[in-house]
Coordinates of C-alpha atoms in Angstrom, one line a residue:
M524 CA -140.0 -67.0 -55.5
C525 CA -142.4 -69.3 -57.4
G526 CA -146.1 -70.2 -57.4
V527 CA -147.6 -73.7 -57.2
V528 CA -151.1 -75.1 -57.8
A529 CA -152.7 -78.5 -57.7
I530 CA -156.3 -79.5 -58.5
V531 CA -158.3 -82.7 -58.1
S532 CA -161.6 -82.3 -59.9
T533 CA -164.5 -84.1 -61.5
Q534 CA -163.8 -82.4 -64.8
A535 CA -160.9 -81.3 -67.0
V536 CA -158.4 -79.2 -65.0
N537 CA -156.3 -77.7 -67.8
Q538 CA -158.1 -74.4 -68.0
A539 CA -158.4 -74.1 -64.2
L540 CA -154.7 -74.7 -63.8
Y541 CA -153.9 -72.1 -66.5
D542 CA -156.2 -69.5 -64.9
A543 CA -154.6 -70.2 -61.5
L544 CA -151.1 -69.7 -62.8
T545 CA -152.1 -66.5 -64.6
V546 CA -153.3 -64.9 -61.4
M547 CA -150.0 -66.0 -59.7
Q548 CA -147.8 -64.8 -62.6
H549 CA -146.4 -62.1 -60.2
R550 CA -144.6 -64.9 -58.3
G551 CA -142.4 -65.9 -61.3
Q552 CA -142.0 -64.8 -64.9
D553 CA -139.2 -67.0 -66.2
A554 CA -140.9 -70.2 -66.8
A555 CA -144.3 -72.0 -66.4
G556 CA -145.5 -75.6 -66.6
I557 CA -148.5 -77.9 -66.2
V558 CA -148.8 -81.6 -65.8
T559 CA -152.2 -83.4 -65.9
W560 CA -153.3 -87.1 -65.6
G561 CA -156.3 -88.9 -66.8
E562 CA -157.5 -91.7 -69.1
D563 CA -154.9 -90.6 -71.7
G564 CA -152.1 -90.9 -69.2
L565 CA -149.7 -88.3 -68.1
R566 CA -149.5 -85.1 -70.2
Q567 CA -147.2 -82.1 -69.7
R568 CA -146.2 -78.8 -71.1
R569 CA -143.4 -76.6 -69.6
S570 CA -141.1 -74.0 -71.0
N571 CA -139.5 -70.6 -70.4
G572 CA -141.7 -67.6 -70.6
L573 CA -145.0 -66.1 -69.3
V574 CA -148.0 -68.3 -68.8
R575 CA -149.8 -66.8 -71.9
D576 CA -146.7 -67.5 -74.0
V577 CA -146.0 -71.1 -72.8
F578 CA -149.5 -72.4 -73.3
R579 CA -151.1 -72.2 -76.8
E580 CA -154.4 -73.7 -77.8
R581 CA -152.7 -76.9 -79.1
H582 CA -150.9 -77.4 -75.8
M583 CA -154.1 -76.9 -73.8
L584 CA -156.0 -79.4 -75.8
Q585 CA -153.3 -82.0 -75.1
L586 CA -153.4 -81.4 -71.3
T587 CA -156.3 -83.9 -70.7
G588 CA -157.4 -85.2 -67.3
N589 CA -159.1 -84.3 -64.1
V590 CA -156.0 -84.1 -61.9
G591 CA -153.0 -81.8 -62.3
I592 CA -150.4 -79.5 -60.9
G593 CA -148.8 -76.3 -62.2
H594 CA -145.9 -74.0 -61.5
V595 CA -144.6 -70.5 -62.3
R596 CA -140.9 -69.9 -61.7
Y597 CA -138.2 -67.5 -61.3
P598 CA -134.8 -69.0 -60.4
T599 CA -133.3 -68.8 -56.9
A600 CA -131.3 -72.0 -57.6
G601 CA -130.2 -73.4 -60.9
G602 CA -130.5 -71.1 -64.0
V603 CA -133.1 -70.2 -66.6
R604 CA -132.8 -73.2 -68.8
A605 CA -136.0 -74.6 -70.2
S606 CA -135.0 -78.0 -68.8
E607 CA -135.4 -76.5 -65.3
A608 CA -138.9 -75.4 -65.8
Q609 CA -141.2 -77.3 -63.5
P610 CA -143.0 -79.6 -62.7
F611 CA -140.2 -82.2 -62.6
Y612 CA -140.8 -85.9 -63.2
V613 CA -139.3 -89.2 -62.0
N614 CA -140.7 -92.6 -63.2
S615 CA -140.1 -94.5 -59.9
P616 CA -142.1 -95.3 -57.9
Y617 CA -145.3 -95.1 -59.8
G618 CA -144.3 -91.9 -61.6
I619 CA -144.2 -88.7 -59.6
C620 CA -144.3 -85.1 -60.8
L621 CA -143.4 -82.3 -58.4
A622 CA -143.5 -78.5 -58.2
H623 CA -141.8 -76.5 -55.5
N624 CA -141.7 -72.9 -54.1
G625 CA -138.8 -72.2 -51.8
N626 CA -135.2 -73.1 -51.4
L627 CA -133.3 -76.0 -49.7
T628 CA -130.4 -74.7 -47.5
N629 CA -128.7 -78.2 -47.5
Y630 CA -129.0 -78.7 -51.3
T631 CA -125.3 -79.5 -51.9
E632 CA -125.2 -82.2 -49.2
L633 CA -128.5 -83.7 -50.3
A634 CA -127.4 -83.8 -54.0
E635 CA -124.3 -85.7 -53.0
L636 CA -126.1 -88.2 -50.8
L637 CA -128.8 -88.9 -53.4
T638 CA -126.2 -89.7 -56.0
R639 CA -123.9 -91.7 -53.8
E640 CA -126.2 -93.5 -51.4
D641 CA -129.7 -93.4 -52.9
R642 CA -128.4 -94.2 -56.4
R643 CA -130.5 -91.5 -58.0
H644 CA -129.5 -89.4 -61.0
L645 CA -129.8 -85.6 -61.1
S646 CA -130.0 -83.9 -64.5
T647 CA -130.2 -80.2 -63.3
D648 CA -128.9 -77.9 -60.7
S649 CA -132.3 -77.3 -59.2
D650 CA -133.1 -78.0 -55.6
S651 CA -136.6 -78.9 -56.7
E652 CA -135.2 -81.9 -58.5
V653 CA -133.4 -82.9 -55.3
L654 CA -136.6 -82.5 -53.3
L655 CA -138.5 -84.7 -55.8
N656 CA -135.9 -87.4 -55.6
V657 CA -135.8 -87.4 -51.8
F658 CA -139.6 -87.8 -51.7
A659 CA -139.5 -90.5 -54.4
H660 CA -136.8 -92.5 -52.7
E661 CA -138.6 -92.3 -49.3
L662 CA -141.9 -93.4 -50.8
H663 CA -140.2 -96.2 -52.8
I664 CA -138.8 -97.8 -49.6
R665 CA -142.2 -97.6 -47.8
A666 CA -144.9 -98.3 -50.4
N667 CA -145.7 -101.9 -51.5
G668 CA -148.3 -101.9 -54.2
R669 CA -150.9 -99.1 -54.0
P670 CA -149.5 -96.3 -51.6
T671 CA -151.6 -95.8 -48.5
P672 CA -152.1 -92.4 -46.9
E673 CA -150.0 -93.5 -44.0
Q674 CA -147.1 -94.5 -46.3
V675 CA -147.3 -91.1 -48.1
F676 CA -147.3 -89.3 -44.7
D677 CA -144.3 -91.3 -43.5
A678 CA -142.4 -90.5 -46.7
V679 CA -143.0 -86.8 -46.3
D680 CA -142.0 -87.0 -42.6
A681 CA -138.7 -88.4 -43.9
V682 CA -138.4 -85.5 -46.3
H683 CA -138.8 -83.1 -43.4
R684 CA -136.0 -84.9 -41.6
R685 CA -133.7 -84.7 -44.6
C686 CA -134.5 -81.4 -46.2
K687 CA -133.7 -78.0 -44.6
G688 CA -134.9 -74.6 -45.6
G689 CA -138.3 -73.2 -46.7
Y690 CA -140.5 -75.1 -49.1
A691 CA -144.1 -75.5 -50.2
V692 CA -144.7 -78.5 -52.5
V693 CA -147.4 -80.0 -54.7
A694 CA -146.8 -83.5 -56.2
L695 CA -148.8 -85.7 -58.5
I696 CA -148.5 -89.5 -57.9
V697 CA -149.5 -91.0 -61.2
G698 CA -152.8 -93.0 -60.9
F699 CA -153.3 -92.2 -57.2
G700 CA -153.6 -88.5 -56.4
I701 CA -152.1 -85.2 -55.2
V702 CA -149.7 -84.7 -52.3
A703 CA -149.1 -81.2 -50.8
F704 CA -146.9 -80.2 -47.9
R705 CA -145.1 -77.3 -46.2
D706 CA -141.8 -77.1 -44.4
P707 CA -142.1 -77.5 -40.6
H708 CA -141.7 -73.7 -40.1
G709 CA -144.3 -72.8 -42.7
I710 CA -142.0 -70.3 -44.2
R711 CA -143.5 -70.5 -47.7
P712 CA -147.3 -70.1 -48.1
L713 CA -149.7 -72.8 -49.1
V714 CA -153.5 -72.7 -48.9
L715 CA -156.3 -75.3 -49.3
G716 CA -159.6 -74.8 -51.0
E717 CA -162.7 -76.9 -51.8
R718 CA -165.9 -76.7 -53.8
D719 CA -168.8 -79.0 -54.5
S720 CA -169.9 -80.1 -58.0
D721 CA -172.7 -82.3 -59.2
A722 CA -170.3 -85.2 -59.4
G723 CA -168.7 -84.7 -56.0
R724 CA -166.2 -82.7 -53.9
E725 CA -163.2 -81.0 -55.6
Y726 CA -160.0 -79.8 -54.0
M727 CA -157.4 -77.2 -54.8
V728 CA -154.0 -76.3 -53.2
A729 CA -152.2 -73.1 -54.2
S730 CA -149.5 -70.6 -53.1
E731 CA -152.1 -67.8 -52.7
S732 CA -155.8 -67.7 -51.9
V733 CA -156.4 -65.4 -54.9
A734 CA -156.1 -68.5 -57.1
L735 CA -158.9 -70.1 -55.1
D736 CA -161.1 -67.0 -55.5
V737 CA -160.7 -66.8 -59.2
L738 CA -161.8 -70.5 -59.6
Q739 CA -164.6 -70.2 -57.0
F740 CA -163.1 -72.6 -54.5
R741 CA -163.9 -71.9 -50.9
H742 CA -160.8 -70.9 -48.9
A743 CA -160.9 -73.8 -46.4
R744 CA -157.7 -73.0 -44.5
A745 CA -153.9 -72.7 -44.8
V746 CA -151.9 -75.9 -45.0
R747 CA -150.3 -76.0 -41.6
P748 CA -146.5 -76.0 -41.0
G749 CA -145.2 -79.5 -41.5
E750 CA -148.6 -80.8 -42.5
T751 CA -149.1 -83.2 -45.4
V752 CA -152.3 -83.3 -47.4
F753 CA -153.0 -86.3 -49.6
I754 CA -156.0 -86.1 -52.0
E755 CA -156.9 -89.2 -53.9
N756 CA -158.0 -89.0 -57.5
G757 CA -161.6 -89.8 -56.4
G758 CA -161.8 -86.7 -54.2
V759 CA -161.1 -88.2 -50.8
L760 CA -158.8 -86.0 -48.6
H761 CA -156.5 -87.2 -46.0
S762 CA -154.1 -85.1 -43.8
R763 CA -151.6 -85.5 -41.1
A764 CA -150.4 -82.6 -38.9
Q765 CA -146.8 -82.0 -37.9
R766 CA -145.9 -84.2 -34.9
G767 CA -144.5 -82.5 -31.8
D768 CA -144.0 -78.8 -31.3
V769 CA -144.6 -76.5 -34.2
R770 CA -142.7 -73.2 -34.6
H771 CA -144.8 -71.3 -37.2
T772 CA -142.6 -68.6 -38.8
P773 CA -144.0 -67.5 -42.2
C774 CA -142.0 -65.2 -44.4
I775 CA -142.9 -61.6 -43.7
F776 CA -141.7 -60.4 -47.1
E777 CA -144.7 -62.1 -48.6
Y778 CA -146.9 -59.4 -47.0
V779 CA -144.4 -56.6 -47.9
Y780 CA -144.1 -57.3 -51.6
F781 CA -144.6 -60.7 -53.2
A782 CA -148.2 -61.7 -52.5
R783 CA -151.2 -60.0 -54.2
P784 CA -153.1 -57.7 -51.9
D785 CA -156.3 -59.6 -52.3
S786 CA -154.7 -62.8 -50.9
I787 CA -155.1 -64.3 -47.5
L788 CA -152.0 -66.1 -46.2
D789 CA -152.0 -68.1 -43.0
E790 CA -155.4 -66.4 -42.2
L791 CA -153.7 -62.9 -42.4
S792 CA -154.9 -60.4 -45.0
V793 CA -152.2 -59.0 -47.2
Y794 CA -154.2 -55.9 -47.9
K795 CA -154.9 -55.2 -44.3
S796 CA -151.2 -55.8 -43.5
R797 CA -150.2 -53.1 -46.0
L798 CA -152.8 -50.7 -44.7
R799 CA -151.2 -51.1 -41.3
M800 CA -147.7 -50.7 -42.7
G801 CA -148.8 -47.3 -43.9
E802 CA -150.2 -46.4 -40.5
E803 CA -146.9 -47.5 -38.8
L804 CA -144.8 -45.6 -41.4
A805 CA -146.8 -42.4 -40.9
G806 CA -146.1 -42.7 -37.1
K807 CA -142.4 -43.1 -37.8
I808 CA -142.4 -40.0 -40.0
V809 CA -144.2 -38.0 -37.2
R810 CA -141.7 -39.2 -34.6
D811 CA -138.5 -38.7 -36.7
F812 CA -139.4 -36.0 -39.2
S813 CA -141.9 -33.9 -37.3
D814 CA -140.8 -30.6 -39.0
H815 CA -141.2 -32.0 -42.5
D816 CA -142.3 -29.8 -45.4
I817 CA -143.8 -32.6 -47.5
E818 CA -146.6 -31.4 -49.8
V819 CA -147.7 -34.5 -51.5
V820 CA -147.4 -38.3 -51.1
I821 CA -146.8 -40.4 -54.3
P822 CA -146.7 -44.2 -54.4
I823 CA -144.3 -46.2 -56.5
P824 CA -146.8 -48.5 -58.3
D825 CA -148.1 -51.0 -57.6
T826 CA -147.4 -52.8 -54.3
S827 CA -146.9 -49.6 -52.3
R828 CA -150.2 -47.9 -53.1
T829 CA -152.1 -49.3 -50.1
A830 CA -149.4 -48.1 -47.6
A831 CA -149.0 -44.8 -49.3
L832 CA -152.7 -44.0 -49.1
Q833 CA -152.5 -44.5 -45.3
V834 CA -149.4 -42.4 -45.0
A835 CA -151.1 -39.5 -46.7
Y836 CA -154.3 -39.9 -44.7
H837 CA -152.6 -40.0 -41.3
L838 CA -150.2 -37.1 -42.1
G839 CA -153.1 -35.0 -43.5
L840 CA -151.4 -34.7 -46.9
K841 CA -152.5 -34.9 -50.6
Y842 CA -152.2 -38.3 -52.2
R843 CA -151.4 -38.3 -55.9
E844 CA -150.6 -40.8 -58.6
G845 CA -147.3 -39.3 -60.0
F846 CA -146.1 -42.3 -62.0
I847 CA -147.8 -44.2 -64.8
K848 CA -146.9 -47.8 -65.2
N849 CA -146.4 -49.8 -68.3
R850 CA -148.2 -53.0 -67.4
Y851 CA -146.4 -55.0 -70.0
I852 CA -143.0 -54.8 -68.3
G853 CA -142.3 -57.4 -65.6
R854 CA -141.6 -56.8 -61.9
T855 CA -138.1 -55.3 -61.8
F856 CA -137.2 -56.9 -58.5
I857 CA -137.4 -60.4 -59.9
M858 CA -135.7 -59.6 -63.2
P859 CA -132.6 -61.7 -63.6
G860 CA -129.8 -59.2 -63.9
Q861 CA -128.8 -55.8 -62.4
E862 CA -128.4 -54.2 -65.9
E863 CA -131.8 -55.4 -67.0
R864 CA -133.4 -54.2 -63.8
A865 CA -131.9 -50.7 -64.2
Q866 CA -132.9 -50.4 -67.9
S867 CA -136.5 -51.6 -67.2
V868 CA -137.3 -48.8 -64.8
R869 CA -137.6 -46.1 -67.5
R870 CA -139.5 -48.5 -69.7
K871 CA -141.8 -49.3 -66.9
L872 CA -142.5 -45.9 -65.2
N873 CA -143.2 -42.4 -66.6
A874 CA -143.6 -39.4 -64.4
I875 CA -146.5 -36.9 -64.6
D876 CA -144.7 -33.5 -64.5
L877 CA -147.8 -31.8 -63.1
E878 CA -147.6 -33.7 -59.8
F879 CA -143.9 -33.0 -59.3
R880 CA -143.1 -29.6 -60.7
G881 CA -142.0 -27.3 -57.9
K882 CA -143.2 -29.6 -55.1
N883 CA -141.7 -31.4 -52.1
V884 CA -142.7 -35.0 -52.7
L885 CA -142.7 -38.1 -50.5
L886 CA -142.2 -41.2 -52.6
V887 CA -143.4 -44.4 -50.8
D888 CA -142.2 -47.8 -51.8
D889 CA -142.8 -51.2 -50.3
S890 CA -139.0 -51.9 -49.7
I891 CA -135.5 -51.1 -51.0
V892 CA -133.5 -54.2 -51.9
R893 CA -130.7 -53.5 -54.4
G894 CA -131.5 -49.7 -54.6
T895 CA -131.4 -49.7 -58.4
T896 CA -135.1 -49.0 -58.8
S897 CA -135.1 -46.4 -56.0
R898 CA -132.2 -44.5 -57.5
Q899 CA -133.8 -44.4 -61.0
I900 CA -137.2 -43.4 -59.7
I901 CA -135.8 -40.5 -57.6
K902 CA -133.9 -39.3 -60.7
L903 CA -137.2 -39.4 -62.7
A904 CA -138.9 -37.3 -60.0
R905 CA -136.2 -34.7 -60.1
E906 CA -136.3 -34.6 -63.9
A907 CA -140.0 -34.0 -63.6
G908 CA -139.3 -30.9 -61.6
A909 CA -139.6 -31.9 -57.9
R910 CA -138.0 -29.4 -55.6
K911 CA -137.2 -32.0 -52.9
V912 CA -137.6 -35.8 -53.0
Y913 CA -138.1 -37.7 -49.8
F914 CA -138.3 -41.4 -49.9
A915 CA -140.0 -43.8 -47.4
S916 CA -139.9 -47.6 -47.3
A917 CA -142.8 -49.6 -45.8
A918 CA -140.2 -52.2 -44.8
P919 CA -137.0 -52.0 -42.7
P920 CA -133.5 -52.0 -44.4
V921 CA -132.9 -55.2 -46.3
R922 CA -129.4 -56.0 -45.0
Y923 CA -129.1 -59.8 -45.1
P924 CA -129.5 -62.5 -47.7
N925 CA -132.7 -64.4 -47.8
V926 CA -132.0 -68.1 -48.2
Y927 CA -135.6 -69.5 -48.1
G928 CA -136.7 -68.9 -51.7
I929 CA -136.4 -65.1 -52.3
D930 CA -133.7 -64.0 -54.7
M931 CA -131.6 -62.0 -52.2
P932 CA -128.6 -64.4 -51.9
A933 CA -125.8 -61.9 -52.3
A934 CA -125.2 -59.5 -49.3
S935 CA -122.9 -57.4 -51.5
E936 CA -125.8 -56.7 -53.8
L937 CA -128.1 -55.3 -51.0
I938 CA -127.7 -51.6 -50.8
A939 CA -128.3 -51.4 -47.0
N940 CA -125.8 -54.2 -46.2
G941 CA -123.0 -52.7 -44.1
R942 CA -124.4 -49.2 -44.6
T943 CA -126.2 -46.6 -42.4
V944 CA -129.5 -45.0 -43.4
D945 CA -127.6 -41.8 -44.2
E946 CA -125.3 -43.7 -46.5
V947 CA -128.1 -45.4 -48.3
Q948 CA -129.9 -42.0 -48.6
A949 CA -126.9 -40.5 -50.3
L950 CA -126.5 -43.5 -52.7
I951 CA -130.1 -43.3 -53.9
G952 CA -130.1 -39.5 -54.1
A953 CA -132.9 -38.8 -51.7
D954 CA -133.2 -35.6 -49.7
R955 CA -134.3 -37.8 -46.8
L956 CA -134.8 -41.5 -46.3
I957 CA -137.3 -43.0 -43.8
Y958 CA -137.4 -46.7 -43.1
Q959 CA -140.1 -48.7 -41.3
D960 CA -139.0 -50.2 -37.9
L961 CA -138.9 -54.0 -37.8
H962 CA -141.2 -54.1 -34.7
G963 CA -143.6 -51.8 -36.6
L964 CA -143.7 -54.2 -39.6
I965 CA -144.3 -57.2 -37.4
R966 CA -147.2 -55.3 -35.7
S967 CA -148.6 -54.5 -39.1
V968 CA -148.7 -58.1 -40.3
R969 CA -149.7 -59.7 -37.0
H970 CA -153.2 -58.3 -36.8
G971 CA -156.6 -59.5 -35.5
S972 CA -156.7 -62.8 -33.5
S973 CA -153.8 -64.4 -35.4
S974 CA -152.1 -67.2 -33.5
I975 CA -148.8 -66.5 -35.2
S976 CA -146.3 -65.0 -32.8
E977 CA -143.2 -64.7 -34.9
F978 CA -142.2 -64.4 -38.6
D979 CA -139.1 -65.2 -40.7
T980 CA -137.6 -61.7 -40.8
S981 CA -134.1 -62.9 -41.8
C982 CA -133.5 -60.4 -44.6
F983 CA -134.0 -57.6 -42.1
S984 CA -132.7 -59.1 -38.9
G985 CA -130.1 -61.7 -40.0
E986 CA -131.8 -64.3 -37.8
Y987 CA -132.5 -67.5 -39.7
V988 CA -135.3 -69.6 -38.2
T989 CA -134.1 -73.0 -39.4
G990 CA -130.9 -72.6 -37.3
D991 CA -128.6 -74.2 -39.9
V992 CA -127.4 -71.1 -41.8
T993 CA -123.7 -70.4 -41.2
D994 CA -121.4 -67.7 -42.5
D995 CA -119.7 -70.3 -44.6
Y996 CA -123.0 -71.2 -46.2
L997 CA -123.8 -67.6 -46.9
Q998 CA -120.4 -67.0 -48.6
E999 CA -120.8 -70.1 -50.7
L1000 CA -124.3 -69.1 -51.7
E1001 CA -123.2 -65.6 -52.7
S1002 CA -120.4 -67.0 -54.9
R1003 CA -122.9 -69.2 -56.7
R1004 CA -125.9 -67.0 -57.0
N1005 CA -124.9 -63.3 -57.3
D1006 CA -125.8 -61.6 -60.6
A1007 CA -122.3 -62.2 -62.1
A1008 CA -122.5 -65.9 -61.4
K1009 CA -126.0 -66.2 -62.8
Q1010 CA -124.8 -64.4 -66.0
R1011 CA -121.8 -66.8 -66.3
Y1012 CA -124.3 -69.7 -65.8
D1013 CA -126.6 -68.5 -68.6
D1014 CA -123.7 -67.6 -70.9
R1015 CA -122.2 -71.1 -70.4
Y1016 CA -125.6 -72.7 -71.2
N1017 CA -126.0 -70.6 -74.3
G1018 CA -122.5 -71.4 -75.5
Y1019 CA -120.9 -68.0 -74.9
V1020 CA -118.5 -69.3 -72.3
S1021 CA -116.5 -72.6 -72.7
E1022 CA -115.9 -75.1 -69.9
D1023 CA -112.2 -74.1 -70.1
D1024 CA -113.1 -70.4 -69.6
V1025 CA -115.0 -71.3 -66.5
A1026 CA -112.2 -73.5 -65.1
A1027 CA -109.7 -70.7 -65.7
E1028 CA -111.9 -68.2 -64.1
N1029 CA -112.4 -70.4 -61.0
S1030 CA -108.6 -70.9 -60.9
D1031 CA -108.0 -67.2 -61.0
A1032 CA -110.5 -66.6 -58.2
A1033 CA -108.8 -69.3 -56.1
V1034 CA -105.4 -67.5 -56.2
G1035 CA -106.9 -64.1 -55.6
M1036 CA -106.3 -62.7 -59.1

């Protein structure tokens, strides 16, 4: 999962881009980057690390110009090399910089075609670089001189035909303006904002509406599925909607975990969705655990607080804060390795014995993915003196890989994959485990007068909305992107593993050793 932002302003955008990335830091903690354009030309800064560490005062002073894009990243494809921090750049045509949130499911095929037929060189393993080169190639064969909005729209339409998967993109065409677009299913979020200044209208595009709020942009609307928005440097906005039928299926996991609660995605409130998740979960407990002896409801901070409050309210139970969070530790779900995720839990959370000693507690979390965090937290609760520890998930069992930009590529690393609820319960060490129903989760998110009738629920249901995800693809994806493969990738980059070691390991795997 990543976060993207683009701004066309009447004044310098360096600080605004920095502030936007800071409030979207939860979407990626591995790398950050900003590119700006103005009278001094194209300026960029990108590197591994948190936003506050990547950008120092000297970097900010160099990022001049009134137009720019930014990105925060954690890797779902490629590795964690500094060279894969975004935005990416190609010099033809015009010079284009691009930042991307999502994942291309036909990356391998596209990379081969780009090299063989489009004659374009790829220097990383990132699907974002592939997407950039596809867009650049399609714009190159259409534009003659200054690119027109229609030429830009036609180039993006060609991107939609060639690229499969989930993606939300912002791109800067040097000297001309900003392009923003979403995949035809609208899987990954993208919102459009505007504000007026003394010098004219200013525009902003971002992954979440909270970035607009912080910079006092009005939340105009969501960028529609398959829509392209082209904002000229002078502040003139053009857009083209997706042609033909639109099947809008946004990712439901955004509402469960990733997005900030104060964001509005596709005109749906994340906070209200989580409130309703708590109501639905309380109903599930009443139906399936009516004779419970729960004494207190305790959230696992921070994303489950909203749901846990509603669970306690509807069950008529006490709500207590039983864990204190160290806010200087990153989100454990998006940490790169299983060992690091496990070690970080105790550094991140500390139990308040007073709230656990001698009590039957219900711990509420937003979801259970690998189970590492859940197991460690239940252990903490028992060590703090809890008599019984029940565990409730505001989301259904995560049993299938997510291939559209969330780092759940390996089915073997998902604790609920191929297991019953009772088996997961035993593995995490809970006295009882309660999961949300999928239809309850959908009801929670689809509130009000929303026109959205379905969501991408692939990690829960195994149904992939793009229709191109095969068993062979999932097996290949798992072999490339499980935790062990990522560690080998990073060790190889850092010089800990030689090319010969990698070749020998691959040979051993091929003969079943």
